[in-house]
Short mmCIF file of C-alpha atoms in Angstrom, two decimals:
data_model
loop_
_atom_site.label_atom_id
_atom_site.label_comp_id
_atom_site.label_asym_id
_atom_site.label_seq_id
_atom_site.Cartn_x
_atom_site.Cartn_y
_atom_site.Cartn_z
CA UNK A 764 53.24 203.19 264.59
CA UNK A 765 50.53 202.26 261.37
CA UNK A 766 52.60 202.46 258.23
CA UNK A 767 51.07 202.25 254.71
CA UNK A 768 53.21 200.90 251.95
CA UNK A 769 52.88 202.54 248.80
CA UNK A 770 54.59 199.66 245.36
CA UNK A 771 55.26 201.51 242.43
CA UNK A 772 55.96 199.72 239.45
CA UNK A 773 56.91 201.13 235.92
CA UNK A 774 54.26 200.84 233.32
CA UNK A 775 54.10 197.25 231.44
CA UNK A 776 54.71 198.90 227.91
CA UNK A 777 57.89 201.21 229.61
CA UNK A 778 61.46 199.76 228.94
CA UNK A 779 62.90 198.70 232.10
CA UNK A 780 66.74 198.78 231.45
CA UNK A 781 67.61 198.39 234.99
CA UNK A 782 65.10 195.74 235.33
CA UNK A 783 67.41 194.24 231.77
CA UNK A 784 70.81 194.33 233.43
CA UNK A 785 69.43 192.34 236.21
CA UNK A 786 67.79 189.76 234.86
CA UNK A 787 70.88 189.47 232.61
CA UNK A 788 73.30 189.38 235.69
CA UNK A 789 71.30 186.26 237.41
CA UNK A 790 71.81 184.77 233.78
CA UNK A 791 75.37 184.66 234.48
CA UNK A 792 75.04 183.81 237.72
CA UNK A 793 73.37 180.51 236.65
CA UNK A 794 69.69 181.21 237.54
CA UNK A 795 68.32 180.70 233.79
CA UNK A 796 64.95 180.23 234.80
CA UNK A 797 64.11 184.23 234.56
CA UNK A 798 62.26 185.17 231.91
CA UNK A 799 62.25 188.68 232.70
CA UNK A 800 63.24 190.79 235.37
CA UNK A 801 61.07 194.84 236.23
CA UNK A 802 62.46 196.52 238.92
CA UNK A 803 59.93 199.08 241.10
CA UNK A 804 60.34 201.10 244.10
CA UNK A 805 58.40 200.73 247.20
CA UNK A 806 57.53 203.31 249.95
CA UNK A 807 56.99 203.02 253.56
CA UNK A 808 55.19 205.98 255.13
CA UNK A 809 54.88 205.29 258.73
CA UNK A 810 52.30 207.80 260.24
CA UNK A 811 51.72 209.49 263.75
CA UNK A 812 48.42 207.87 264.15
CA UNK A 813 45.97 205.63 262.77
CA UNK A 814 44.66 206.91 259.55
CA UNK A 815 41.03 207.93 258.60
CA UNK A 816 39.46 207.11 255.05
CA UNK A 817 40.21 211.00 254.31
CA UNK A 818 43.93 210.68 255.22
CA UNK A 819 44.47 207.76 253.25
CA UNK A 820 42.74 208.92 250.17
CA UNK A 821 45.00 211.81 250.77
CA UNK A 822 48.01 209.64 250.52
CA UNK A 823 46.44 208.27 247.22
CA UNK A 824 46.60 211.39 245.74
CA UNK A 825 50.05 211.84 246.55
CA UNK A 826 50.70 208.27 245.34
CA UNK A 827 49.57 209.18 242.23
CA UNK A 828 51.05 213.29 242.36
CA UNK A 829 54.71 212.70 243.24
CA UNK A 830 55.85 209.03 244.24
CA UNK A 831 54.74 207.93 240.90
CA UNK A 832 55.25 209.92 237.51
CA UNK A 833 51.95 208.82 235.95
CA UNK A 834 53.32 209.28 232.28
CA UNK A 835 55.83 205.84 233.26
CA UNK A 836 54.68 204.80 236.35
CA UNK A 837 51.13 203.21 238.25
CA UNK A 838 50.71 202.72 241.62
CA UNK A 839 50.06 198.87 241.87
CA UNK A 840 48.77 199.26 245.45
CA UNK A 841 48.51 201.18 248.92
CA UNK A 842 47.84 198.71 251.99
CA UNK A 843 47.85 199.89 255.54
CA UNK A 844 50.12 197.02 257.57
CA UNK A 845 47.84 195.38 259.88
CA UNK A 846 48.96 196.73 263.46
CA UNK A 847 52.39 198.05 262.07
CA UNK A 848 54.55 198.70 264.97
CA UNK A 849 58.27 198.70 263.26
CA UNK A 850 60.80 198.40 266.17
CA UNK A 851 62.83 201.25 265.33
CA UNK A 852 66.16 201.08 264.34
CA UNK A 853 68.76 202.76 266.43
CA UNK A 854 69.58 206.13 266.27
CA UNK A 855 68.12 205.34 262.19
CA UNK A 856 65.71 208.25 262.14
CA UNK A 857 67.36 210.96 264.39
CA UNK A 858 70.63 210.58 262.40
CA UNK A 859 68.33 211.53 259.09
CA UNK A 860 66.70 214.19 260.92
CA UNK A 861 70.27 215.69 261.23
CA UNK A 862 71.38 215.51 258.32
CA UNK A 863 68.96 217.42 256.25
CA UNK B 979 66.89 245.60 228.28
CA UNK B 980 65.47 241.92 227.85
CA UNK B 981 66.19 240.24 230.77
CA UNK B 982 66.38 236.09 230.72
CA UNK B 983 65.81 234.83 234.56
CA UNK B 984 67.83 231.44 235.33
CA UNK B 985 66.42 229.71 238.81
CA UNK B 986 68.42 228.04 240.62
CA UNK B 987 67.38 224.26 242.53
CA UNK B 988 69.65 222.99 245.22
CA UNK B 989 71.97 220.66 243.10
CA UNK B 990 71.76 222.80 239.96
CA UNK B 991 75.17 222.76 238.48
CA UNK B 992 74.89 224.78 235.08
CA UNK B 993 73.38 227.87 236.25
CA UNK B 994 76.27 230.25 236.09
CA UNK B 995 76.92 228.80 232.55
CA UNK B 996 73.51 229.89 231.40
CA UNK B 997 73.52 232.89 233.07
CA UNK B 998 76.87 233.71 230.94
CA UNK B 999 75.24 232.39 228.01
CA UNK B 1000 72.07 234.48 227.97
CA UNK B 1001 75.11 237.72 228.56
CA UNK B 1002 76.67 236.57 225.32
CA UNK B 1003 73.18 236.79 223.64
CA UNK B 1004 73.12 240.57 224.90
CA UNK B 1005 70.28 240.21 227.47
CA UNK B 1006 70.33 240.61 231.04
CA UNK B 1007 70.61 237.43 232.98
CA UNK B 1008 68.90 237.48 236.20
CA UNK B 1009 69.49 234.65 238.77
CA UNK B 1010 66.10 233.15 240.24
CA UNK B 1011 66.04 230.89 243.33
CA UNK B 1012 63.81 228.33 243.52
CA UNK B 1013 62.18 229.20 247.05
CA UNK B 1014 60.80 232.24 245.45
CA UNK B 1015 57.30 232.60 244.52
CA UNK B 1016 57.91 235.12 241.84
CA UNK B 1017 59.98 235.68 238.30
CA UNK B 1018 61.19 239.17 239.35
CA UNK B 1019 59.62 240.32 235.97
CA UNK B 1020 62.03 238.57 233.56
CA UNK B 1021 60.76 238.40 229.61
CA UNK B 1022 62.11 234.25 229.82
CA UNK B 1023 63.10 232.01 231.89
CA UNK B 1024 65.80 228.81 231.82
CA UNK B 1025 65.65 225.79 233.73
CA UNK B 1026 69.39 224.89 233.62
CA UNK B 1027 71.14 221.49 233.97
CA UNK B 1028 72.23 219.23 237.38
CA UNK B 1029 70.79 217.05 239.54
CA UNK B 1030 68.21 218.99 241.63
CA UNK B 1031 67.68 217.41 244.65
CA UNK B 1032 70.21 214.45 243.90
CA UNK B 1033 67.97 213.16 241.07
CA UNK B 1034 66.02 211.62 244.08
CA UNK B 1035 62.66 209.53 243.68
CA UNK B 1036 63.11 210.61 240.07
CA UNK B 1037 65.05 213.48 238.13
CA UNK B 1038 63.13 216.36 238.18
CA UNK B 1039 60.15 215.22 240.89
CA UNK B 1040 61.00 217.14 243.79
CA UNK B 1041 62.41 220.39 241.88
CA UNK B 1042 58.80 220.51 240.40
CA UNK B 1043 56.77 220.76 243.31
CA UNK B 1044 59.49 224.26 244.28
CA UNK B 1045 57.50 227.40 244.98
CA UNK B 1046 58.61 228.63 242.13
CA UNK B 1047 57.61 226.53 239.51
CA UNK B 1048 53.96 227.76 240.19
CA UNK B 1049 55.15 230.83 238.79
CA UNK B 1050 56.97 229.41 235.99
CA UNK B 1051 53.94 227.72 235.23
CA UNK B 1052 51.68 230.49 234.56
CA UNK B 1053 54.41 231.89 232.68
CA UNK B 1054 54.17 228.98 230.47
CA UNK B 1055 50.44 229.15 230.19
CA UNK B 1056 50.09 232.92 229.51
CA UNK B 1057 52.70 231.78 226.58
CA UNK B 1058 55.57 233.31 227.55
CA UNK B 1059 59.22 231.46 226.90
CA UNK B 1060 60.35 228.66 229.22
CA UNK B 1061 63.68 226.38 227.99
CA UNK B 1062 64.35 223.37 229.95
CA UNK B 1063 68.03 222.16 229.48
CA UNK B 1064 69.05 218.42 230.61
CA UNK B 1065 67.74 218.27 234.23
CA UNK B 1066 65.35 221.23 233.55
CA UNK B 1067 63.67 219.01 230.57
CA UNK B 1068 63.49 216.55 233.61
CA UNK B 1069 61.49 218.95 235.49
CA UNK B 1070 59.48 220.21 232.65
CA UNK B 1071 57.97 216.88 231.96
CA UNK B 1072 57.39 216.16 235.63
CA UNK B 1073 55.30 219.07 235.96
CA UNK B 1074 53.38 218.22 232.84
CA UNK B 1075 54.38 221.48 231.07
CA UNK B 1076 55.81 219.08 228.04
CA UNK B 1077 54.39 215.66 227.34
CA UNK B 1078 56.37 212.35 227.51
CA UNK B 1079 59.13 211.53 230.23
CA UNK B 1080 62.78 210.75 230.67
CA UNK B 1081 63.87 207.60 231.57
CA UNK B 1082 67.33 205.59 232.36
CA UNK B 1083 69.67 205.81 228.95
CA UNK B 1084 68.85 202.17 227.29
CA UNK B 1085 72.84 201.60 227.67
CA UNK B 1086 72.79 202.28 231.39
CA UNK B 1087 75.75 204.43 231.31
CA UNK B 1088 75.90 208.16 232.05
CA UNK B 1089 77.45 209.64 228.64
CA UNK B 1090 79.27 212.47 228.57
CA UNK B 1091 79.91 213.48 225.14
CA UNK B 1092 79.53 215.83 221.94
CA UNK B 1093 76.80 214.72 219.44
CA UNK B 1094 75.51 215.62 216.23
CA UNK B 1095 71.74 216.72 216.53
CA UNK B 1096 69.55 218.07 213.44
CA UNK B 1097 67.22 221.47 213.82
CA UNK B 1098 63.87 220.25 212.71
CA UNK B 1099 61.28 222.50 211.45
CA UNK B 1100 59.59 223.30 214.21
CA UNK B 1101 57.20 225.73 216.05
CA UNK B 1102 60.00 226.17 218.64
CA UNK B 1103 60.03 229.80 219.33
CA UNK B 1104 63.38 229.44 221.07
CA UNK B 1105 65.18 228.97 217.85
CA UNK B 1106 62.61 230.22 215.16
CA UNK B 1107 62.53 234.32 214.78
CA UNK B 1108 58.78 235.20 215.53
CA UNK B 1109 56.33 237.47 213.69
CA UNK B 1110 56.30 240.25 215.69
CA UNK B 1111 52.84 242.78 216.57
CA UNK B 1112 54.34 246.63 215.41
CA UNK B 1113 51.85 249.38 215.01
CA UNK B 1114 55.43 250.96 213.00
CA UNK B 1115 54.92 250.05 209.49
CA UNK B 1116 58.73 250.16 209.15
CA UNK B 1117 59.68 248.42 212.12
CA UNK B 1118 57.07 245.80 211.06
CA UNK B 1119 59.43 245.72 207.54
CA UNK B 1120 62.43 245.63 209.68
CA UNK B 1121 61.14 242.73 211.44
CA UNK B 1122 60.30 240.99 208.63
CA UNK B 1123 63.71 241.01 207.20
CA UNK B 1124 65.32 240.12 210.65
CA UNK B 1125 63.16 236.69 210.25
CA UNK B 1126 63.69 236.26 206.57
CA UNK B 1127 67.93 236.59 207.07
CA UNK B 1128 67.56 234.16 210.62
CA UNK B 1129 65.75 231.73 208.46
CA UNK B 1130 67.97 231.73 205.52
CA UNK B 1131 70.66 231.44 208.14
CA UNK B 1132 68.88 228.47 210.12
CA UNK B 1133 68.84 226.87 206.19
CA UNK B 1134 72.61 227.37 205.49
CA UNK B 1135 74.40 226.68 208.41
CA UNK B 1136 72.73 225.77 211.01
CA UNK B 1137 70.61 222.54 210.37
CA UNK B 1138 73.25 220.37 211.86
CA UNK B 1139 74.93 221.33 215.52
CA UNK B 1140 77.12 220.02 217.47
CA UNK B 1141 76.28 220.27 221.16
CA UNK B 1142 77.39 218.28 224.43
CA UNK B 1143 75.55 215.85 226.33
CA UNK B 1144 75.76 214.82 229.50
CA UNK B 1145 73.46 212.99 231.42
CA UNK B 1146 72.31 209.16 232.61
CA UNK B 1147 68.62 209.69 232.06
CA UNK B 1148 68.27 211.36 228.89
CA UNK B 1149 65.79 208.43 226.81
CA UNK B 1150 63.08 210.23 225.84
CA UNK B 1151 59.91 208.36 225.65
CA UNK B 1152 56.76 209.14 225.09
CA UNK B 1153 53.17 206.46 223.92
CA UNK B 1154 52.52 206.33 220.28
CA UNK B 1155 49.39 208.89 220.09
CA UNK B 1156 51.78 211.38 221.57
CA UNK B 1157 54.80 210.65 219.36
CA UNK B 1158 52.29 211.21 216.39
CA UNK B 1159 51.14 214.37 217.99
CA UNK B 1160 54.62 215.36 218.16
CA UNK B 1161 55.60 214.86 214.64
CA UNK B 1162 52.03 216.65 213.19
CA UNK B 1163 52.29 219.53 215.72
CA UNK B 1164 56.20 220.18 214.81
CA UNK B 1165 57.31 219.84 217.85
CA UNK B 1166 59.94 217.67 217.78
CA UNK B 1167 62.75 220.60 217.94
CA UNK B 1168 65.84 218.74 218.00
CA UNK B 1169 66.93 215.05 216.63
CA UNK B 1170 70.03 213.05 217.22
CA UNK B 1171 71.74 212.34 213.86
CA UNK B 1172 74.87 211.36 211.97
CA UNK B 1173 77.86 213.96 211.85
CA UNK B 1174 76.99 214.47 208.33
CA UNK B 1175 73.50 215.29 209.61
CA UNK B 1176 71.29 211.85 208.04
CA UNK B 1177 68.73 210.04 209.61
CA UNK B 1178 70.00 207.46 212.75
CA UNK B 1179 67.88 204.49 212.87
CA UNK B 1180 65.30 204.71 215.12
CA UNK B 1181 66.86 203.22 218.79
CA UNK B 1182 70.05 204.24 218.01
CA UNK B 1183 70.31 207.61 220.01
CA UNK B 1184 73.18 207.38 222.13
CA UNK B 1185 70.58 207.21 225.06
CA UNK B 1186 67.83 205.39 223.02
CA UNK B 1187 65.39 208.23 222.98
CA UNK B 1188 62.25 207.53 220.71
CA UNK B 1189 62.57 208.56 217.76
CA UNK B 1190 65.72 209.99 218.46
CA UNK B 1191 64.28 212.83 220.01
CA UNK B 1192 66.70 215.24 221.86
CA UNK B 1193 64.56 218.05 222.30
CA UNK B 1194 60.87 218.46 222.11
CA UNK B 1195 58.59 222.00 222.72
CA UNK B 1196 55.00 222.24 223.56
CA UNK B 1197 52.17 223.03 220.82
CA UNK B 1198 52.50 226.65 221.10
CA UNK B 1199 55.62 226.56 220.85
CA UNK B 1200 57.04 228.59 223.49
CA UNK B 1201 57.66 225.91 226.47
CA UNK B 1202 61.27 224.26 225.16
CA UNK B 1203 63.30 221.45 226.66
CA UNK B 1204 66.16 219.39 225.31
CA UNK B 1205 68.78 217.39 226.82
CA UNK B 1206 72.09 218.94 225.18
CA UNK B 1207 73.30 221.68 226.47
CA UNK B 1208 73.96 224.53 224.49
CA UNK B 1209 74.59 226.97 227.40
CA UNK B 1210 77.82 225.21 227.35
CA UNK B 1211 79.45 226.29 223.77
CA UNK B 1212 78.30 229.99 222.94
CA UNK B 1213 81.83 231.42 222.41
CA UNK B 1214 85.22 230.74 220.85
CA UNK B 1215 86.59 229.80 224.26
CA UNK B 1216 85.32 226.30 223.85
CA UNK B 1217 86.30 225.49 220.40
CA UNK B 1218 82.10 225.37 219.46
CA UNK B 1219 79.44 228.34 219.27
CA UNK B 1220 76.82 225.70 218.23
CA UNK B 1221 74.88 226.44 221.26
CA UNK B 1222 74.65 230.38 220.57
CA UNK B 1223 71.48 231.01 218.29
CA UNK B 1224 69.61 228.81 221.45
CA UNK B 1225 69.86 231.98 223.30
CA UNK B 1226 69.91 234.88 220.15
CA UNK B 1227 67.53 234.29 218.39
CA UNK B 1228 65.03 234.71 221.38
CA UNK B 1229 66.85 237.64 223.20
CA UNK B 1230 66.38 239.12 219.62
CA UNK B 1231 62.76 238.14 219.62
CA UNK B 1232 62.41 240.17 222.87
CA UNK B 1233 64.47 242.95 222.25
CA UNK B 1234 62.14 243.43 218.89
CA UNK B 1235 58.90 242.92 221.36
CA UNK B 1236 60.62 245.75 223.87
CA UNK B 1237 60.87 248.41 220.78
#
């Protein structure tokens, strides 16, 4: 099934405190060589059927509406994966579906 | 009788506290649910503390898309009062309804504590008595001295509060134009500051907030949201009524509307 990845990223001038602890945890861990460390989220929408322009520009807008806050956050970029077919993990989605 | 609505998300925790809270302030608390499209006619509304939807994708993104913050946003936009404690501040500034955002504390720790916080002058009609429209000369007069004694009261006693916190994404934070908006405007509402009610330097909030901003309002004034909770001392019981004039001082302001 196509599935579009949406990367959010906090803005540049945002703090990143998570981002902080991490980079200061592979510090002790001996990897020196990071200078910095910003941790953002990435979303995998897997759709029922190939998209049209419309229906991604609809998942643009809700890029920008409600995966991202755009007070902290930008959108650094929506791709569609070339001829996405994820196998699908066992019993993965079902067991979701039940639990809501 | 004024009646303060309190809506409830799935994972709101402090509901029944603020519901008791707006009691204490001798209005009528009305529970809201947040699948409802309407405010049942309530004079205010509350957006209490938790973790609405499990703080997923971020604290207060999913609450705000509820049917029933359409309503709560035309409330806000005809200028009618809207408070937004802890997790409802969240979902304030994720619907846009006050500027800036919340983001992880700078110490990455949830804290879970009493702090000393400092009532700014501001245009928060939450905890400032409003002028109030009368065509009754002497219930204008009345009016007029109800405001005069709050704000000599505000002076004396009440500049410093103590009030809990409890939350892991309280840091306010906000870009400079904003901040400086903020500060003009008077709406910064609430600071964090020493026990003895000075100045902290700036980035040393217990979560880091700018400024050391606790609680902010919108430039009218009537759209309120701050991260302690107040809801949670209003009588004797817990040893602190700090938190009471967040909820009198606007039942009174509706009570004086209603006469």
């Amino acid at each position: 099934m196509p599935r579009v990845i949406v990367d959010v990223m906090l803005k540049p001038e945002i703090l990143d405190p998570q981002g902080k602890a991490v980079r200061a945890a592979l510090t002790r861990l001996g990897y020196t060589g990071v200078a910095d460390v910003r941790q953002g989220k990435r979303f995998e929408l897997t759709l029922a059927e190939d998209p049209t322009a419309e229906a991604l520009d609809a998942i643009g807008q809700a890029a920008a509406t409600l995966l991202a806050n755009p007070v902290i956050e930008d959108v650094v970029s929506i791709r569609l994966e070339a001829g996405s077919a994820p196998v699908p993990h066992p019993g993965s989605t079902p067991v979701l579906d039940q639990a809501q | 009788m004024t009646r303060i609505g309190v809506v409830t998300f799935p994972g709101t925790l402090d509901d029944r506290d603020a519901l008791r809270a707006v009691r204490l302030a001798g209005a009528d608390g009305v529970a809201l649910w947040h699948a409802d499209a309407d405010l049942r006619g309530v004079d205010a509304v509350i957006l209490p503390g938790g973790f609405s939807y499990g703080d997923y994708l971020r604290c207060g993104a999913i609450a705000r898309f509820s049917p029933i913050m359409d309503a709560v946003g035309r409330f806000a936009q005809q200028g009618r009062p809207v408070m937004g404690i802890c997790n409802g501040f969240q979902i304030l500034t994720e619907a846009h309804l006050l500027p800036g955002a919340l983001i992880r504390n700078s110490g990455l720790k949830f804290i879970c504590a009493e702090v000393a916080l400092y009532l700014e002058d501001s245009v928060c009609q939450w905890l400032t008595p409003q002028e109030v429209t009368s065509h009754s000369r002497t219930a204008a007069e009345n009016n007029h001295q109800v405001r005069h004694h709050h704000a000599r009261q505000l002076e004396a006693t009440k500049r410093v509060v103590r009030l809990p916190i409890n939350h892991n994404e309280g840091n306010y934070i906000c870009d400079v134009p904003t901040l400086a908006k903020l500060q003009a405007q008077g709406q910064i509402v609430l600071r964090y500051c020493a026990p003895d009610g000075s100045c902290l330097a700036d980035g040393s909030a217990p979560n880091g907030a700018l400024d050391n901003i606790a609680g902010i309002c919108n430039r009218q004034g009537n759209v309120f949201g701050l991260m302690p909770h107040p809801e949670r001392v209003c009588d004797g019981i817990s040893g602190n009524t700090d938190g009471a004039s967040f909820f009198n001082t606007i039942a009174q302001t509706l009570r004086s509307i209603e006469q």
